[in-house]
Coordinates of C-alpha atoms in Angstrom, one line a residue:
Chain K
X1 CA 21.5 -78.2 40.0
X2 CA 20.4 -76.0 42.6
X3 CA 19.2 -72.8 39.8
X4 CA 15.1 -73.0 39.9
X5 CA 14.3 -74.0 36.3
X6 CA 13.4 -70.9 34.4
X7 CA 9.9 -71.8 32.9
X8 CA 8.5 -68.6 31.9
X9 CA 10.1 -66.4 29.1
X10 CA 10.5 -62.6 30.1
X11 CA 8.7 -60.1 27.9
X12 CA 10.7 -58.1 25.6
X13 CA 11.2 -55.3 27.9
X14 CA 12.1 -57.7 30.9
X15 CA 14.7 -58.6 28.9
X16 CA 15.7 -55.2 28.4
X17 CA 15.5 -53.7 31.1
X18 CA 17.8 -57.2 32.9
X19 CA 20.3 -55.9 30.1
X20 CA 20.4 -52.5 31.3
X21 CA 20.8 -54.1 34.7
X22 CA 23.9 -55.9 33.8
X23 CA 25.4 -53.1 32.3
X24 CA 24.9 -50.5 35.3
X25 CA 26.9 -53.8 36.9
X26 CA 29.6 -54.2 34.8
X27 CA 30.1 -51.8 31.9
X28 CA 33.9 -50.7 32.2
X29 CA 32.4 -47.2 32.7
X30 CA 32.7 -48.2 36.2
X31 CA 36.4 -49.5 36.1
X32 CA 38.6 -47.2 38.4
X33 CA 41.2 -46.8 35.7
X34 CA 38.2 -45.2 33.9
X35 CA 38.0 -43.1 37.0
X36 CA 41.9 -41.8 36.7
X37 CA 41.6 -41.4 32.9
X38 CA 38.8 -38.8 32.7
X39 CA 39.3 -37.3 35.6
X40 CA 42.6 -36.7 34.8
X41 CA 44.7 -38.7 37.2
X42 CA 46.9 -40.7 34.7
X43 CA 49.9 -39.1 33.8
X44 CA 50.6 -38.7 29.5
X45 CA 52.9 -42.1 29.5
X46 CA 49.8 -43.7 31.2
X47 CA 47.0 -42.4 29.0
X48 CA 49.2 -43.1 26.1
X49 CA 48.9 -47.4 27.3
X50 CA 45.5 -46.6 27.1
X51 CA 45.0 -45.3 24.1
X52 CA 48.0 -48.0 22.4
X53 CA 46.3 -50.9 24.3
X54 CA 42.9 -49.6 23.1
X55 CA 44.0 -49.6 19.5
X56 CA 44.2 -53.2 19.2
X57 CA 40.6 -53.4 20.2
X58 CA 39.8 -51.1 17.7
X59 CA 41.5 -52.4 15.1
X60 CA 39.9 -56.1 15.5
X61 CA 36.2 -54.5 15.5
X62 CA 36.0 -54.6 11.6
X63 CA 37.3 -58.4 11.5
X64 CA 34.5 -59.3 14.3
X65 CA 32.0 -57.6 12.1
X66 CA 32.8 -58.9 9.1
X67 CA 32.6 -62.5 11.1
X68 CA 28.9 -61.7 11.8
X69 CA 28.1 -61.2 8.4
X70 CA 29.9 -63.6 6.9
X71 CA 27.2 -65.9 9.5
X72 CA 24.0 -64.1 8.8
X73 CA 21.5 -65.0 5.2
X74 CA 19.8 -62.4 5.4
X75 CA 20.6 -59.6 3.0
X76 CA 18.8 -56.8 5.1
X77 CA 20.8 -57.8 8.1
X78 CA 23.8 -57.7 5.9
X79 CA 23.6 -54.3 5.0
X80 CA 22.5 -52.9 8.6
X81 CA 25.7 -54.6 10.0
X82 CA 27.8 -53.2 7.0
X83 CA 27.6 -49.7 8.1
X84 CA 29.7 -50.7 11.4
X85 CA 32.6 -52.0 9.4
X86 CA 32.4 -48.7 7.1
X87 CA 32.1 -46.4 10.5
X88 CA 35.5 -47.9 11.6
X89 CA 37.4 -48.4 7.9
X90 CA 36.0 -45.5 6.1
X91 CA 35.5 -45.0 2.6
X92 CA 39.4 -44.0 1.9
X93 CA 42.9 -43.7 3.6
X94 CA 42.8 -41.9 6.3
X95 CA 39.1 -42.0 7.1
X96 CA 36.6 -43.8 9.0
X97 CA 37.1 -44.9 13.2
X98 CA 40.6 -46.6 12.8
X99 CA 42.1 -43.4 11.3
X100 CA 40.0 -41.6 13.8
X101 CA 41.9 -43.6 16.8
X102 CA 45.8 -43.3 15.6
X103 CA 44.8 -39.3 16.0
X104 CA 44.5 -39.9 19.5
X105 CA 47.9 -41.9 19.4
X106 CA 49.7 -39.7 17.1
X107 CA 48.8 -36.8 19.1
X108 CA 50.2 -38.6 21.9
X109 CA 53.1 -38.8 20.7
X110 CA 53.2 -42.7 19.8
X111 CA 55.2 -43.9 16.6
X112 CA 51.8 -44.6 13.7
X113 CA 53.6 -47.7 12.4
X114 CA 54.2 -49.2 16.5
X115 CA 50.4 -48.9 17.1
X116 CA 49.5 -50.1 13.8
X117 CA 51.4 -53.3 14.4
X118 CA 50.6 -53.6 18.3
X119 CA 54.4 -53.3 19.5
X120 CA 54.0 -53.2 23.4
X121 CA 50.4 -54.1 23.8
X122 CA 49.5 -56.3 26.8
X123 CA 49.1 -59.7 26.3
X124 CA 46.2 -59.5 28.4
X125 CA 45.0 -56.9 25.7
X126 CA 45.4 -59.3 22.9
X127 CA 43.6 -62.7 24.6
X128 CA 40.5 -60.6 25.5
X129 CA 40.1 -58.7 22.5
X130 CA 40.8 -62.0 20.4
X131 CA 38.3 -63.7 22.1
X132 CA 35.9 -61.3 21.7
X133 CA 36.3 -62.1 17.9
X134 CA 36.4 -65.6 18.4
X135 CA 33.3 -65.2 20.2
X136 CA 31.2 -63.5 17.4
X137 CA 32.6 -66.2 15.2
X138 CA 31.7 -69.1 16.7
X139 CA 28.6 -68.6 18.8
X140 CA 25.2 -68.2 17.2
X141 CA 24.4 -65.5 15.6
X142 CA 21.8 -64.3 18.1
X143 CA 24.5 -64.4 20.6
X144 CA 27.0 -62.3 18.8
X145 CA 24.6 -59.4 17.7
X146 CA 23.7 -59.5 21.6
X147 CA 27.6 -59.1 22.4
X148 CA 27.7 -55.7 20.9
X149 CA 25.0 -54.1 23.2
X150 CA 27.8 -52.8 25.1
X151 CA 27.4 -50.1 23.2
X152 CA 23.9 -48.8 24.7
X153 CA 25.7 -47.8 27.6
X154 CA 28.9 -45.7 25.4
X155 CA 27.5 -42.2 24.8
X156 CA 27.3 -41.6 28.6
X157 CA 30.8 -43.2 29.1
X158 CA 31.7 -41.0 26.2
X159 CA 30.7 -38.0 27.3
X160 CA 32.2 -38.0 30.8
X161 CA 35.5 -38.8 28.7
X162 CA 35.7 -36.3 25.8
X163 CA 34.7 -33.4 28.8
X164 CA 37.7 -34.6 31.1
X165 CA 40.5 -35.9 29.0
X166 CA 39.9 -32.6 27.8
X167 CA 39.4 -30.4 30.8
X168 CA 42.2 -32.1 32.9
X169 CA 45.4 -32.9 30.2
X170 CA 46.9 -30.2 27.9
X171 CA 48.6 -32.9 25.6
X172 CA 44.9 -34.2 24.8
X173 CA 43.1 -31.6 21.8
X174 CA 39.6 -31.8 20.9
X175 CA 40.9 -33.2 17.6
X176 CA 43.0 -36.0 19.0
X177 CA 39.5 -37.2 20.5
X178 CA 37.3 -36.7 17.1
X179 CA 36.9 -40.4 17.0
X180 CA 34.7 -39.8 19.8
X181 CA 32.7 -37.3 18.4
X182 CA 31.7 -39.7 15.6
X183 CA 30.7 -42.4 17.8
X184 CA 28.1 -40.3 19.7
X185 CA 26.2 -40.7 16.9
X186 CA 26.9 -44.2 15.4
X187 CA 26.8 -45.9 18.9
X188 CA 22.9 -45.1 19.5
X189 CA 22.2 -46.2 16.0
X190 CA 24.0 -49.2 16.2
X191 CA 22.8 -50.3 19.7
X192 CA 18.9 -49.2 18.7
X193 CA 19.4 -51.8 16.0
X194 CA 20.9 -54.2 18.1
X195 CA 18.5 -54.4 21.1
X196 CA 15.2 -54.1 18.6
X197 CA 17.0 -57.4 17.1
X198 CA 17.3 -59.0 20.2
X199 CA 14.2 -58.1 21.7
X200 CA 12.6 -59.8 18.7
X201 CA 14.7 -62.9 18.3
X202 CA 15.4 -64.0 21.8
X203 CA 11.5 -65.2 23.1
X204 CA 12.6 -68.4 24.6
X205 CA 14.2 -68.5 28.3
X206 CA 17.2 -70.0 26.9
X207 CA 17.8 -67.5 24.1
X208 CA 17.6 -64.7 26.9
X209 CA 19.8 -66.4 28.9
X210 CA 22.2 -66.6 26.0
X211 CA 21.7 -62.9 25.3
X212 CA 22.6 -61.9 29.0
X213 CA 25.5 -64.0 29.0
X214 CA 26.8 -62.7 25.5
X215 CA 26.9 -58.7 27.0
X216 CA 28.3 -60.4 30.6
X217 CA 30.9 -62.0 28.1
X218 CA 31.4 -58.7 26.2
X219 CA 31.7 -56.6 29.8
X220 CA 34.4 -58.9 30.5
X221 CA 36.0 -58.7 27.3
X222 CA 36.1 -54.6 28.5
X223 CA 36.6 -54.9 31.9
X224 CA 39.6 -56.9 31.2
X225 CA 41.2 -55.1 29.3
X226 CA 41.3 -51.6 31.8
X227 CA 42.7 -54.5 34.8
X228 CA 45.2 -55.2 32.9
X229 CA 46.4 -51.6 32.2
X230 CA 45.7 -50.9 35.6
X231 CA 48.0 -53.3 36.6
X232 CA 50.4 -52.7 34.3
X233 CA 50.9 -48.9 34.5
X234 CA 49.3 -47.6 37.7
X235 CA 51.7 -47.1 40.6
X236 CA 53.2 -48.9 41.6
X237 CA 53.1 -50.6 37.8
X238 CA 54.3 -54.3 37.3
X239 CA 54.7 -53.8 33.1
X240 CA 55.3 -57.1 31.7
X241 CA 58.0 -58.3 29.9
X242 CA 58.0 -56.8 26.1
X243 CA 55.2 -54.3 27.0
X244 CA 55.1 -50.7 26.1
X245 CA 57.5 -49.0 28.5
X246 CA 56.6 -44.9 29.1
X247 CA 59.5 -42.7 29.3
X248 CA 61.1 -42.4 32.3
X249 CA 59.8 -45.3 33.9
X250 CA 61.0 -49.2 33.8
Chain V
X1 CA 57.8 -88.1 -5.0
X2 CA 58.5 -87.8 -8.7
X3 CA 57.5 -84.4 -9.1
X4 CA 61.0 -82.6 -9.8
X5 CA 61.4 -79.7 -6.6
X6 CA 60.2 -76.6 -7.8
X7 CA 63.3 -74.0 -7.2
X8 CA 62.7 -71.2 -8.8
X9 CA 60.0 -68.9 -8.4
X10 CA 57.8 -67.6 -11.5
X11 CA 57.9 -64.3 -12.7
X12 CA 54.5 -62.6 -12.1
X13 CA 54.2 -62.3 -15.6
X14 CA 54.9 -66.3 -15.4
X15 CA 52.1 -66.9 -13.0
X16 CA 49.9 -64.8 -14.3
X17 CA 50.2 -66.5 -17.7
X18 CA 49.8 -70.3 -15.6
X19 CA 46.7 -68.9 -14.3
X20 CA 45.0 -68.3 -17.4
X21 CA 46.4 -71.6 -18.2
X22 CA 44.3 -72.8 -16.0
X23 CA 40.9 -70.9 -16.9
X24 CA 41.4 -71.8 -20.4
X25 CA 41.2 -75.7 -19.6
X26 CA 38.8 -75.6 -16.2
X27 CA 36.9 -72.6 -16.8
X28 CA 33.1 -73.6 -16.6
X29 CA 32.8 -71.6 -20.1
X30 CA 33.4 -74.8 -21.6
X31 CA 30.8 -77.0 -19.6
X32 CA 28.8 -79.0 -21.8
X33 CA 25.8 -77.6 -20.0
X34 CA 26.6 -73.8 -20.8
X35 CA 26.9 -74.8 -24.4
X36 CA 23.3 -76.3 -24.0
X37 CA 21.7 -73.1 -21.8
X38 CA 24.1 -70.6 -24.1
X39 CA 22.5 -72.5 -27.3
X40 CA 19.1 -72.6 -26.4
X41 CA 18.8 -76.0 -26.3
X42 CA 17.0 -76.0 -23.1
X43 CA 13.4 -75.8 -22.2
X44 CA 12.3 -73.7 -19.8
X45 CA 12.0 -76.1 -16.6
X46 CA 16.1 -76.6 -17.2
X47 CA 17.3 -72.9 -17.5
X48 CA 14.4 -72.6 -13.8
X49 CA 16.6 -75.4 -12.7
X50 CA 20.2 -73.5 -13.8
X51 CA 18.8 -70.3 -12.4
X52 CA 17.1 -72.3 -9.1
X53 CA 20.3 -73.6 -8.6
X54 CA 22.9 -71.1 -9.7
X55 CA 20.9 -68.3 -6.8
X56 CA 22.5 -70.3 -4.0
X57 CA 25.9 -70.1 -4.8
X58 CA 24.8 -66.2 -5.7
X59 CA 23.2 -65.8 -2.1
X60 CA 26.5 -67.2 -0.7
X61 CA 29.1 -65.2 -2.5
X62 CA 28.6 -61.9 0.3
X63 CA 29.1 -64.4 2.8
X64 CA 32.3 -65.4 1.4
X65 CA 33.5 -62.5 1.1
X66 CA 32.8 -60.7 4.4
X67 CA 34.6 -64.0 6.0
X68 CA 37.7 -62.8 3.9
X69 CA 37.2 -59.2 5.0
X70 CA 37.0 -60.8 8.9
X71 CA 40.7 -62.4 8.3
X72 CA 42.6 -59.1 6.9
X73 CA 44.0 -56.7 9.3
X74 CA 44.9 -54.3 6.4
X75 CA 42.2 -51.7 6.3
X76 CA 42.8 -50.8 2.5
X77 CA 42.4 -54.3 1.2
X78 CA 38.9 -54.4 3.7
X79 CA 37.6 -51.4 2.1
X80 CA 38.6 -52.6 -1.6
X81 CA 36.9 -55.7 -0.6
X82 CA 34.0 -54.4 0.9
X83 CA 33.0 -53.0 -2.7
X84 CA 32.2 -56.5 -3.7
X85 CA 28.9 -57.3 -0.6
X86 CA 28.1 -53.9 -1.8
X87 CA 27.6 -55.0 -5.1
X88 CA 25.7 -58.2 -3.7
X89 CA 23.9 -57.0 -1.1
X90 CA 23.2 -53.7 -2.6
X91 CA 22.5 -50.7 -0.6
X92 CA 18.6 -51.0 0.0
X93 CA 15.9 -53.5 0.1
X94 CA 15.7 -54.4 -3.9
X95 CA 19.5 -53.4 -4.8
X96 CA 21.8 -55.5 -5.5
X97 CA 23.1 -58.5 -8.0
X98 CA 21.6 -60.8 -5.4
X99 CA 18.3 -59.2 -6.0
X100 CA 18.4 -58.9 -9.7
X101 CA 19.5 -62.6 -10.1
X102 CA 15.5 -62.6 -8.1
X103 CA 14.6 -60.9 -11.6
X104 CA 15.7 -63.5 -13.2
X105 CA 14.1 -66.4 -11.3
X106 CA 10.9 -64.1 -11.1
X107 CA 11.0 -63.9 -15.0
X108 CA 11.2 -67.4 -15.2
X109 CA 8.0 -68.4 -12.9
X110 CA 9.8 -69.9 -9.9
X111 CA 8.8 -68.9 -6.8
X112 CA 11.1 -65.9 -5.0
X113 CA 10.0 -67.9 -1.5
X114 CA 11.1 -71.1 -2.8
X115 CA 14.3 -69.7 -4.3
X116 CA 15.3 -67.7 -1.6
X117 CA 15.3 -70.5 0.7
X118 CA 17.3 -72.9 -1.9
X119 CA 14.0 -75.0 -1.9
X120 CA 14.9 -77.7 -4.5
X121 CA 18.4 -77.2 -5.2
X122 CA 20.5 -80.3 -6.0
X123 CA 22.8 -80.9 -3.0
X124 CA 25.9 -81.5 -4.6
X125 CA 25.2 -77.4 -5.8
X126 CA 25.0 -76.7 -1.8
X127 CA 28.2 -79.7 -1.3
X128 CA 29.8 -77.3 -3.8
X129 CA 29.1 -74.0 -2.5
X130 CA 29.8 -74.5 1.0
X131 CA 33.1 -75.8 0.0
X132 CA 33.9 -72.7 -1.1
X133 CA 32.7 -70.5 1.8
X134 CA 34.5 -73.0 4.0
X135 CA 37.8 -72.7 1.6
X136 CA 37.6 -68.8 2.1
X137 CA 37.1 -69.0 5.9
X138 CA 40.2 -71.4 6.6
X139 CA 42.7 -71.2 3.7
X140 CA 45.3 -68.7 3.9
X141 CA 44.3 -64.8 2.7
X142 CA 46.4 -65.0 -0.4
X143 CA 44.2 -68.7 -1.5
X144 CA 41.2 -66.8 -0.4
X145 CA 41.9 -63.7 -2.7
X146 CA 43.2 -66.8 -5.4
X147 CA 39.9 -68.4 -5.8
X148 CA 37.9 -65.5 -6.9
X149 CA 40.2 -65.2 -10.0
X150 CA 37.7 -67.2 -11.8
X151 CA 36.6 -63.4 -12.9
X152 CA 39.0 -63.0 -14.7
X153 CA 37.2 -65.5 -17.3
X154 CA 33.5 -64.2 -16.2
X155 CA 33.0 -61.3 -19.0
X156 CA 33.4 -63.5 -22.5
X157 CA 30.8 -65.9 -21.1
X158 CA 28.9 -63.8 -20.0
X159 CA 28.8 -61.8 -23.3
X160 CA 27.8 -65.5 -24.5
X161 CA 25.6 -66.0 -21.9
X162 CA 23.3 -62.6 -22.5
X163 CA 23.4 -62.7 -26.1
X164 CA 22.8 -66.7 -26.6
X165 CA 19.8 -66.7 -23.9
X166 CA 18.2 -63.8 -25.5
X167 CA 18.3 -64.8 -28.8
X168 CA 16.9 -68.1 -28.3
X169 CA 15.0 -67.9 -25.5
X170 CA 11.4 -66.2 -25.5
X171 CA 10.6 -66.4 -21.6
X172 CA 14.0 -64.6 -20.9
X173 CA 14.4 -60.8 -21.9
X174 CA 17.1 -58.6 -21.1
X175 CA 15.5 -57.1 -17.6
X176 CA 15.6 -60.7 -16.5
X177 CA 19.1 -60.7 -17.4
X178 CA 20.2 -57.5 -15.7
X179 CA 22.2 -58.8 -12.9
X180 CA 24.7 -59.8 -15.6
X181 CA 25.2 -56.6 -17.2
X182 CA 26.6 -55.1 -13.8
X183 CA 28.6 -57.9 -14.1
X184 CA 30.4 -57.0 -16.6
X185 CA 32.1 -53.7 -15.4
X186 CA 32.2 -55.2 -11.7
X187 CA 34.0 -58.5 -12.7
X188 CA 37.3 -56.8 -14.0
X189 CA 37.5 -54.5 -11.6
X190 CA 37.7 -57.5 -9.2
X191 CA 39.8 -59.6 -10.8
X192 CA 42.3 -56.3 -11.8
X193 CA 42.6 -56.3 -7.9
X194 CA 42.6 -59.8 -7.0
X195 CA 45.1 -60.7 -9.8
X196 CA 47.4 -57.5 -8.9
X197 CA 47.5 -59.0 -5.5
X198 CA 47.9 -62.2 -6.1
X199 CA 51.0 -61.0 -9.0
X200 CA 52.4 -59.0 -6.3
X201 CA 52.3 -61.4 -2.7
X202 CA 53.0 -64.7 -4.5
X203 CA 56.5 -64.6 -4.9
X204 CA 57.9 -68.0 -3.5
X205 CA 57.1 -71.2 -5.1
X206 CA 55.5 -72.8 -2.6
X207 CA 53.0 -69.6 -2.7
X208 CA 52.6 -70.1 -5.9
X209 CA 51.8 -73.6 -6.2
X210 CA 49.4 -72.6 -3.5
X211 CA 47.7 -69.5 -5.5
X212 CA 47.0 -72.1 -8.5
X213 CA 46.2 -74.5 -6.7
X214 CA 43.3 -72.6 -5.5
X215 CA 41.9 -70.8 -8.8
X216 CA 41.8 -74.7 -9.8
X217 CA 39.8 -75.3 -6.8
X218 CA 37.3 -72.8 -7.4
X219 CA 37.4 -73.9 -11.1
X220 CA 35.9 -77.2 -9.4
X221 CA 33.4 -75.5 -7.6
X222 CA 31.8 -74.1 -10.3
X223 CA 32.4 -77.0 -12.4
X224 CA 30.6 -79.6 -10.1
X225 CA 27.5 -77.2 -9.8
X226 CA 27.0 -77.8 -13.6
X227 CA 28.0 -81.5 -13.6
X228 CA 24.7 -81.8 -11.2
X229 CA 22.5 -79.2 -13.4
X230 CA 23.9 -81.7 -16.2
X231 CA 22.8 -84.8 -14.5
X232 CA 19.5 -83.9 -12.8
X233 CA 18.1 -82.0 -16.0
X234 CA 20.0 -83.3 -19.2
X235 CA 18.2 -86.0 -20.8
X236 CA 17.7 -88.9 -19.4
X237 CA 18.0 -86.8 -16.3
X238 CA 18.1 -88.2 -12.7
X239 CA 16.4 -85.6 -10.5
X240 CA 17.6 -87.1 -7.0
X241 CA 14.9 -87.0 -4.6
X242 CA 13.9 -83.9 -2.8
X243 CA 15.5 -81.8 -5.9
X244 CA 12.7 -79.3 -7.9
X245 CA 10.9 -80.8 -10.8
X246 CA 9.9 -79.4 -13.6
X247 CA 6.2 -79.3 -14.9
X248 CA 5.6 -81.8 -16.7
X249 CA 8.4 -84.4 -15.5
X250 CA 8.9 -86.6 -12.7

């Protein structure tokens, strides 16, 4: 072992602001695919891999929260955490962040029942987004509350989106992108919640270095999943066998 | 094997009447010990002990269920399913059955500290409960939805239940009881769901088999919790060690 022994806990905002520092690293905001999507680079058959791929992820978020519940005693925890899985399935049909997404899709001219099942998703998509689940499952609870602080760094990832999907591609509608709007507001809550928890819980050098490896983890999780569509579908493209295939290509 | 192969599947009207079958003869209506506690032929320091031990399976019931809500990709059945942490868990600090069964173990003198940290519960009730967390998080979705047919049973002993403690017992009035008068309207509106699913998706034997199989499991659960209550706190009694006492024994 080479590493210095850490001795010393970091103070709450150490911790913090080493968070921040790993997301300015490696939050997928700085993914060039993220670069062709917003500012409008990606032709429609591209944005709709995106926005297919991206629904798995979507659609898993409500199964990873529920994991984290299902781990947690704590009855005030409970209901703080519920809110996520009601953000993303809504009180009925049709609403709620799920509904929100196949917009986007159905706007782009996918077929509803194709995303909903994940025909042509990469299996990249699928390994990083399921073990992302698996993750919040299986690792302590601190750990898997720290995994969603990807989310302090959305709204400004979201913004920079929502402005250039719409500025630069006429088949993209402020409605199709309504999920969006919704999560400019949730994501903030959410994260304040998250990080206050953190800050709290993790005192000890080894919790912190849990908590910084849980959002490393969860910026791979991302990251991973905009490689793989870049590989996939930006010239020159190597789409894998069984994978969604845009018109006019493959 | 002896057993004749099972060929044919059961109508749903078949199965549904197999698994009342099964209530009738396993329900834990017809526990010894609920005659006792439904009788009033308990002192005070047993129906502590019923209540004591009977808040830990209650304190574990949302985490069951938001580890069946993690393993369902179908939003509908996540939302319908969601209804029942709400009911737990409540919406605020307070709310909840979890917190009014606190009304009940406040009414009866125990400490809320003790109770809410399953201070002085018999282990066979935590051997019990766990099992069926565990049975939820691993079996397949349809067992999982299976085992919480047991509600189907829940409103006649509770009727009993309400009726029986209040008329014979003086340190229990019907505020301490509260938690089960929700009960009653949220119990068939779970088991109406749970038994429409399980009617509808268990249509090969082998599914079947499986479904009653599991409502007989979770008839064990709650059997075994009152075989301990029964045990411990029954004359003679045989508190195990470590288990709460109550004043004036041990």
């Amino acid at each position: 072992m080479t590493e210095p022994a850490m001795t010393e806990p970091m103070s709450p905002d150490q911790l913090e602001a080493a968070l921040r520092a790993i997301g300015r690293e490696r939050y997928h905001d700085r993914h060039p695919f993220h670069g062709l999507l917003h500012g409008g680079k990606l032709d429609r058959g591209q944005v709709q891999a995106w926005a297919l791929n991206r629904f798995y992820y979507q659609s898993r978020i409500p199964l990873k929260d529920a994991a984290l519940i299902s781990r947690t005693e704590d009855p005030a925890l409970r209901r703080e955490w519920r809110r996520r899985i009601e953000d993303h399935d809504g009180d009925h049909e049709g609403d709620g962040g799920i509904a929100r997404w196949l917009h986007l899709t159905d706007a782009l001219g996918l077929d509803r029942a194709a995303v909903s099942d994940g025909r042509g998703i990469l299996p990249a998509t699928r390994f990083a987004v399921d073990a992302y689940v698996r993750f919040v499952r299986e690792k302590t609870l601190l750990e898997a509350i720290a995994s969603s602080l990807t989310e302090l760094f959305a709204p400004a990832i979201i913004g920079n989106r929502v402005a250039g999907m719409l500025a630069h591609y006429d088949f993209v509608s402020p409605e199709a992108l309504s999920y969006f709007d919704k999560r400019l507001t949730q994501a903030p809550r959410d994260s304040d919640f998250a990080l206050d928890y953190v800050r709290r819980e993790a005192r000890r050098p080894d919790q912190q270095q849990d908590v910084m490896a849980a959002l490393t983890f969860k910026c791979d999780v991302l990251w991973a999943q905009l490689d793989a569509l870049h590989h996939a579908y930006v010239a020159p493209g190597h789409i894998p066998p069984g994978a969604f295939v845009p018109e006019g290509r493959g």
